[in-house]
Coordinates of C-alpha atoms in Angstrom, one line a residue:
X1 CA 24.0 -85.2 17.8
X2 CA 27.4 -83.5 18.8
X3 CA 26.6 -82.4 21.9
X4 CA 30.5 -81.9 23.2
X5 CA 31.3 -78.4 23.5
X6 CA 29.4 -77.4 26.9
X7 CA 31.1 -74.2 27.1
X8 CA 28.2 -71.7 27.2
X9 CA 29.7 -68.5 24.9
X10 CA 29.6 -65.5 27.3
X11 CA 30.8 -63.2 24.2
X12 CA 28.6 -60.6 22.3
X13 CA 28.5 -62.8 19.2
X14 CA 29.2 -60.2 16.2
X15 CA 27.7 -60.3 12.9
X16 CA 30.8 -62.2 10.9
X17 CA 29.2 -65.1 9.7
X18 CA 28.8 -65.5 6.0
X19 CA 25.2 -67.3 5.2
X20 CA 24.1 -67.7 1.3
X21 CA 21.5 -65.4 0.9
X22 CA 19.7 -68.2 -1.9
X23 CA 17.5 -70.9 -1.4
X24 CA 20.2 -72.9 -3.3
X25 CA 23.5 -73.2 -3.7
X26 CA 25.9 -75.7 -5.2
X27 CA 28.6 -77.7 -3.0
X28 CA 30.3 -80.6 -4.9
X29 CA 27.4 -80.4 -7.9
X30 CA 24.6 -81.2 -5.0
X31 CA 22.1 -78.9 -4.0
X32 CA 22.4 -77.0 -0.6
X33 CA 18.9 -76.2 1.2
X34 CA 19.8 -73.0 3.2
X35 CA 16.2 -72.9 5.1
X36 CA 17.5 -73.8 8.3
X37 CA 21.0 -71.9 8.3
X38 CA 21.8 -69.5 11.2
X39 CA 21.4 -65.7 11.0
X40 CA 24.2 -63.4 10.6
X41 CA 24.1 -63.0 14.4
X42 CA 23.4 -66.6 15.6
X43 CA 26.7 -69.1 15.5
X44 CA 30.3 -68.4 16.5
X45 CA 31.9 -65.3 15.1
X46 CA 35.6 -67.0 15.4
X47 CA 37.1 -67.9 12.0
X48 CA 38.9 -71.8 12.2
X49 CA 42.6 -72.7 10.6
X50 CA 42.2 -75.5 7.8
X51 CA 43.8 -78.3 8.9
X52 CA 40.8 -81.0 9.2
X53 CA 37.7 -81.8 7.6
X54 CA 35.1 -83.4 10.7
X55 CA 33.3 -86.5 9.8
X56 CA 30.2 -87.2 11.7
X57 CA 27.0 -89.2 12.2
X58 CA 23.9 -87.9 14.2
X59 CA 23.3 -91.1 16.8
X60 CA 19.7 -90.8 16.1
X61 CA 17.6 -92.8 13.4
X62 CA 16.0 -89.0 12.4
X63 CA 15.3 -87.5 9.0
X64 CA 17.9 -84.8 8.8
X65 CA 15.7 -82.2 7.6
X66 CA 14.7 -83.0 11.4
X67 CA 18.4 -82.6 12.6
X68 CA 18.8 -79.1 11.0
X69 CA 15.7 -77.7 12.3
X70 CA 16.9 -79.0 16.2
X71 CA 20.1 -77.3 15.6
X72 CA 18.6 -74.1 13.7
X73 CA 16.4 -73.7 17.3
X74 CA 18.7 -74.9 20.0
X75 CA 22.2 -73.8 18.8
X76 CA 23.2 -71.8 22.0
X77 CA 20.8 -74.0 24.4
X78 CA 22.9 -77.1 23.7
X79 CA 26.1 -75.8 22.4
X80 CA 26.0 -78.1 19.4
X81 CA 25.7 -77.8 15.8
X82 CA 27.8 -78.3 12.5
X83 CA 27.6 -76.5 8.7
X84 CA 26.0 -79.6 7.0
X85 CA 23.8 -82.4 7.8
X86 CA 23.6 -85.1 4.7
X87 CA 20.5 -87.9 4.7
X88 CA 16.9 -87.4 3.2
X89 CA 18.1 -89.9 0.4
X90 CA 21.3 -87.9 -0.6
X91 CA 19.8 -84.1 0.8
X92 CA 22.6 -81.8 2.2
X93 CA 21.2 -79.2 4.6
X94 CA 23.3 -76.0 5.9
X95 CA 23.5 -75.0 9.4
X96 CA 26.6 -73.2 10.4
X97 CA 28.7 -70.9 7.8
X98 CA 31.9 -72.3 6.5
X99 CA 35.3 -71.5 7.5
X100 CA 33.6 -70.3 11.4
X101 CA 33.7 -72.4 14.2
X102 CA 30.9 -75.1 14.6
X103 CA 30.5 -76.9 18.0
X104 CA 30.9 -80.1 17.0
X105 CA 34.0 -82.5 18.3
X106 CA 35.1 -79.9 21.3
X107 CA 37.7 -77.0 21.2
X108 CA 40.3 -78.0 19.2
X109 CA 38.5 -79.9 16.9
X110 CA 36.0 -76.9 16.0
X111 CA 39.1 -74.1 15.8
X112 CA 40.3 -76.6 12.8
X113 CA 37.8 -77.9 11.2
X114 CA 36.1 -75.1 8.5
X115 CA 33.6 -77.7 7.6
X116 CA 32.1 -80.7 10.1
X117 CA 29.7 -82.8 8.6
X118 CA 26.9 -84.7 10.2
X119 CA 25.2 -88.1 8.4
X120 CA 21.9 -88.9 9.2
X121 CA 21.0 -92.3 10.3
X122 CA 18.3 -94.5 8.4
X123 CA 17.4 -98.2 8.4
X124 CA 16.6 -98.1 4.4
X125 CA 19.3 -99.2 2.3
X126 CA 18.5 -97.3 -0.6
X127 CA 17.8 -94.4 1.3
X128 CA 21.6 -95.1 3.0
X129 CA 22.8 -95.5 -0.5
X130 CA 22.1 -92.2 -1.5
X131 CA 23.1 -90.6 1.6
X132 CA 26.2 -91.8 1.7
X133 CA 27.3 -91.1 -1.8
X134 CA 26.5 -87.6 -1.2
X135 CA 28.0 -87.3 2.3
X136 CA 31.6 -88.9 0.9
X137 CA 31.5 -86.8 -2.1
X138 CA 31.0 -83.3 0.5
X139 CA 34.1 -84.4 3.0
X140 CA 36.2 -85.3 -0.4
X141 CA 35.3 -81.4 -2.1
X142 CA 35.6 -79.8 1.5
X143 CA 38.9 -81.1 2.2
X144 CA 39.7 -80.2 -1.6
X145 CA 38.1 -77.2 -0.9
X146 CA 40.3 -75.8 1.7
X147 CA 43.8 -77.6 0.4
X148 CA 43.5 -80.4 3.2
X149 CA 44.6 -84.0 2.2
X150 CA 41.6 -86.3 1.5
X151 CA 43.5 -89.0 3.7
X152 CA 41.1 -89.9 6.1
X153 CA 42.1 -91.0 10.5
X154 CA 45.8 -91.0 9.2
X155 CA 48.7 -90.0 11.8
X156 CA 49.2 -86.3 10.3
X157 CA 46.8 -83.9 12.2
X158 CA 45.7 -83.0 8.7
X159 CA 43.3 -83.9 7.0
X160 CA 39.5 -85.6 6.6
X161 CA 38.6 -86.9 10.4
X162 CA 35.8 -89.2 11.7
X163 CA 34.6 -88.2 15.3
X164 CA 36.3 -91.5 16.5
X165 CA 39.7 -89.7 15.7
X166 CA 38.9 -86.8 17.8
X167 CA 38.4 -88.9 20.8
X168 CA 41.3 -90.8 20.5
X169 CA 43.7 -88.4 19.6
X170 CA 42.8 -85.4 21.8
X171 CA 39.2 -85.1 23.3
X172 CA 35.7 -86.9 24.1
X173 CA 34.4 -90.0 24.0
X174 CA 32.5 -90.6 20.7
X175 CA 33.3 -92.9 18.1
X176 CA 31.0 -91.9 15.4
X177 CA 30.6 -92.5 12.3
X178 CA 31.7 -96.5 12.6
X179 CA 29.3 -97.9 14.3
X180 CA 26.4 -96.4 11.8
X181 CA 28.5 -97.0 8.4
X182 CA 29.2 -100.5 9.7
X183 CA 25.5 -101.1 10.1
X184 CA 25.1 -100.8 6.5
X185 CA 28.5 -102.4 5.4
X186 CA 30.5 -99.8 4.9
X187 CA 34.5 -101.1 6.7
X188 CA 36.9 -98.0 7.8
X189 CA 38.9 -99.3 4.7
X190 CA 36.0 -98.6 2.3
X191 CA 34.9 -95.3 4.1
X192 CA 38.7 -94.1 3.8
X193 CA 39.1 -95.2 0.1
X194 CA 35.3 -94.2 -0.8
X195 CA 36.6 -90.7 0.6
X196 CA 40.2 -90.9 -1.4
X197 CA 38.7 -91.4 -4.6
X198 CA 35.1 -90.1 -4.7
X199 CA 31.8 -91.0 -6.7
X200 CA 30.9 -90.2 -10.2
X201 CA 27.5 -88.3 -10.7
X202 CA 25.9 -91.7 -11.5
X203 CA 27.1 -92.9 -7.7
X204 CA 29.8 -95.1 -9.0
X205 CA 33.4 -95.6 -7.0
X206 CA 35.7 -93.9 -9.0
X207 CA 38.0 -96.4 -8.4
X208 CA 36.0 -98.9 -7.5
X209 CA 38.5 -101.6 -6.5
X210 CA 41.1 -101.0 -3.9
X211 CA 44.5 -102.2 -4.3
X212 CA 45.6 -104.6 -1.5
X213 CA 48.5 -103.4 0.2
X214 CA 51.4 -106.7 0.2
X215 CA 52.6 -107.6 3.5
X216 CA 55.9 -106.2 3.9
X217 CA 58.5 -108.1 5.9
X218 CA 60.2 -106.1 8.6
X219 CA 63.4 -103.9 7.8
X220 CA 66.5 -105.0 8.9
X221 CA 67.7 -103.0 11.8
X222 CA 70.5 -100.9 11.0
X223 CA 70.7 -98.9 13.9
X224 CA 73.2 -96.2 14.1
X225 CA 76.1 -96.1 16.2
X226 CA 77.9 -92.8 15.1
X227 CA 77.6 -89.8 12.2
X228 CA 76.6 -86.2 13.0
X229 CA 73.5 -84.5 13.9
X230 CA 72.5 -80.8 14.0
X231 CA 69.2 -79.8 15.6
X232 CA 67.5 -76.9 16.6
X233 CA 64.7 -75.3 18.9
X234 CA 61.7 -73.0 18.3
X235 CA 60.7 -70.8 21.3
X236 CA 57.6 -69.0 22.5
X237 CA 59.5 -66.0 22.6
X238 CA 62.4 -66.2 20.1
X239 CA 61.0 -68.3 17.3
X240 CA 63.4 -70.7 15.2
X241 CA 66.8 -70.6 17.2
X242 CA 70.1 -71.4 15.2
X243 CA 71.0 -75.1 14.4
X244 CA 73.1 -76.3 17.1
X245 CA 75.8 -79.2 15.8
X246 CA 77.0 -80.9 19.6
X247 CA 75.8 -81.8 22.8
X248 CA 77.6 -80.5 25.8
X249 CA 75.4 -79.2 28.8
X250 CA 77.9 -77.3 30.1
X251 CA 78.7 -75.0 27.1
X252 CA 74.9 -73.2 27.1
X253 CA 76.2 -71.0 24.6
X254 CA 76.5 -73.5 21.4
X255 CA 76.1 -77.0 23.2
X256 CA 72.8 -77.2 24.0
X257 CA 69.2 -75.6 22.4
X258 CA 67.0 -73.1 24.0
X259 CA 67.6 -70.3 26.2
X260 CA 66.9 -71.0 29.8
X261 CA 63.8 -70.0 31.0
X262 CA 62.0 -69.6 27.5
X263 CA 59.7 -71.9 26.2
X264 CA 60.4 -74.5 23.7
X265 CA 57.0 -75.4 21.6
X266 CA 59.4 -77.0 18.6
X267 CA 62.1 -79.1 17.7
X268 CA 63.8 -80.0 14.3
X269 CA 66.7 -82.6 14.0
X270 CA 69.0 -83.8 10.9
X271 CA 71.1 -86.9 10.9
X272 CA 73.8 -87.0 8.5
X273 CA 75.1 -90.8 7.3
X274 CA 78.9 -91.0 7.3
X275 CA 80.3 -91.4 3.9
X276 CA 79.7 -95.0 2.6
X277 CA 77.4 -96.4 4.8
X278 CA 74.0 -97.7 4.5
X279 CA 71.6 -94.3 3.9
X280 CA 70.1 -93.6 7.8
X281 CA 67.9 -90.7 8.6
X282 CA 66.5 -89.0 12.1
X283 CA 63.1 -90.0 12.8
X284 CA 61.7 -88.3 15.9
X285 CA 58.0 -88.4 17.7
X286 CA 57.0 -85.3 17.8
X287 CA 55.9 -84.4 21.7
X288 CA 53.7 -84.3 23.4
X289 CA 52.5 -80.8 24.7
X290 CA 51.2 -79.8 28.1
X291 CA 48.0 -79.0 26.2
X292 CA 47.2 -82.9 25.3
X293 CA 48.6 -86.2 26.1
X294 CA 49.9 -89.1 23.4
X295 CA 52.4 -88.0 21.0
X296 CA 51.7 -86.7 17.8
X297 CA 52.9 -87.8 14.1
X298 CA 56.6 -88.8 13.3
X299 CA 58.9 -86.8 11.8
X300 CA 61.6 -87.9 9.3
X301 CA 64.6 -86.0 8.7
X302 CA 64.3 -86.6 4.6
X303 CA 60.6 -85.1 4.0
X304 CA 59.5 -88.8 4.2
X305 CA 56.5 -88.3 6.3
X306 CA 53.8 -86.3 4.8
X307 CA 52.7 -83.6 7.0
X308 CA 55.1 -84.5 9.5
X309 CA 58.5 -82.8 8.1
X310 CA 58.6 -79.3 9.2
X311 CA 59.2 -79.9 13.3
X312 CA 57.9 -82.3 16.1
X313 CA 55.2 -79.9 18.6
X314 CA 52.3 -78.0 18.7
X315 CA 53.3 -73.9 18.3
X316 CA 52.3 -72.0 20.9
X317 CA 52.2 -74.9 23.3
X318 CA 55.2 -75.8 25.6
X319 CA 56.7 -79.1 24.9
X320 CA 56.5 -81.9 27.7
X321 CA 58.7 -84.5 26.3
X322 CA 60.3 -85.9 22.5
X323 CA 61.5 -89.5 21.5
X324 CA 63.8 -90.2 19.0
X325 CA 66.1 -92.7 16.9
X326 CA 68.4 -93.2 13.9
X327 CA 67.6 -95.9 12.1
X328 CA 67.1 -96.9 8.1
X329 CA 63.2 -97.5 9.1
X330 CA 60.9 -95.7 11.6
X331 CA 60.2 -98.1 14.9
X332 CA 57.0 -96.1 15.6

């Protein structure tokens, strides 16, 4: 079970949640037993962005039908629940409504995620089998779903995400659902493909065979030593500022990005080669933020790095420090 978002909700929780009011619906082509989904008034009534989709595993060797009922009952007590909870030989169970927070992987996680998915643990095979076809196929059609890439643990801070992800990359300390897929075979490689490409309705991999990636020999460094470069700054209080194309501290007017005393939360940089030399681009790290440590994804000044292209930072959180380098290849 999540149990990771201790915060007791002291708010007068408003009837906003959407709940099916049939015993059945469909998700992905599988049946959804609503039996042990909260009220209209039980659950967070905040709505989340959709930016991941939250793969979990319960920790406990429990039926799920089990699982849902616990977190039907002791929601609030425990501050922990999610909208699904796969196992019962391929069952999918509703708890929490879609699109509304879930406490599940702690605060930033559950303001992201419109869907978080708990697997149920078993020691049959077959039962696994069927479990886990079903659970791969619901992150795959959530994250379709809700226009999130189906790339699962990757660098962008989009898309499908195991629990282990979370932790690493900004809160907690579990590492589910590893330890349990592992238990029955299943590699992060196979879990991330598995995810990528989805089952058929008879269970099989729709592309059953992944293809190896060749070892590739590192670039040659072609580090730049001159060219031009124009950046720019977003602000808490003035938005996207205007590009700025030199560096002079002393000219604060059009030397230098920001206004002083306002509060940079975004940065966006182009590198332009000079004129018949070897193609180089910008690539910077975006920050990190005084909201969470490590940096984030890196940026390439060519729309080379999916989900990574727009700016380096997190909106809405002040900027605590940015790398960057021109080089034909990223070094991070």
């Amino acid at each position: 079970m999540k149990k990771l978002n201790k915060l007791k909700w002291v708010v007068a929780i408003a009837a906003a949640f959407f709940v099916g009011t049939t015993f059945n619906s469909k998700v992905s082509a599988a049946t959804v037993n609503n039996d042990y989904a909260l009220n209209s008034n039980q659950g967070s009534p905040l709505r989340t962005s959709n930016n991941v989709i939250i793969a979990h595993a319960t920790a406990v060797y429990a039926p799920a039908k089990n699982v849902a009922t616990y977190e039907k009952r002791a929601w609030y007590d425990v501050g922990a629940y999610v909208q699904y909870i796969v196992g019962d030989g391929g069952k999918i169970y509703r708890v929490g409504a879609e699109g509304y927070q879930a406490w599940g992987a702690g605060s930033w996680a559950n303001a992201n995620a419109p869907v978080q998915i708990e697997l149920a643990q078993t020691y049959d095979q077959a039962e696994f089998r069927k479990d886990y076809v079903t659970y791969v196929n619901l992150l795959r059609s959530s994250a379709i779903k809700y226009g999130i890439p189906t790339d699962v643990d990757s660098s962008a801070w989009r898309g499908v995400k195991s629990h282990l992800w979370i932790t690493n990359h900004v809160w907690g300390d579990h590492t589910d659902p590893y330890g349990y897929l592992a238990s029955h075979g299943i590699t992060k490689a196979q879990f991330a493909h598995d995810v990528k490409y989805g089952f058929s309705s008879s269970g099989n991999n729709v592309n059953p065979t992944p293809t190896p990636t060749p070892k590739a020999s590192k670039p040659t460094n072609k580090k730049a030593s001159h060219g031009s470069i124009k950046y720019r700054v977003h602000t808490k209080e003035d938005g996207w500022l205007p590009w700025v194309h030199k560096g002079d501290k002393n000219d604060i007017v059009n030397g230098v990005a920001g206004i002083k005393g306002h509060t940079i939360d975004g940065v966006q940089i182009v590198y332009t080669t000079p004129k018949g030399e070897i193609y180089q681009q910008a690539y910077y790290r975006s920050s990190q933020t005084t909201q969470r440590t490590g940096y984030l994804g890196t940026c390439a000044d060519n729309d080379s790095v999916a989900g990574y292209d727009n700016f380096a930072g997190m909106l809405g959180e002040p900027l605590d420090r940015l790398q960057i380098h021109i080089n034909n290849y990223s070094k991070y």
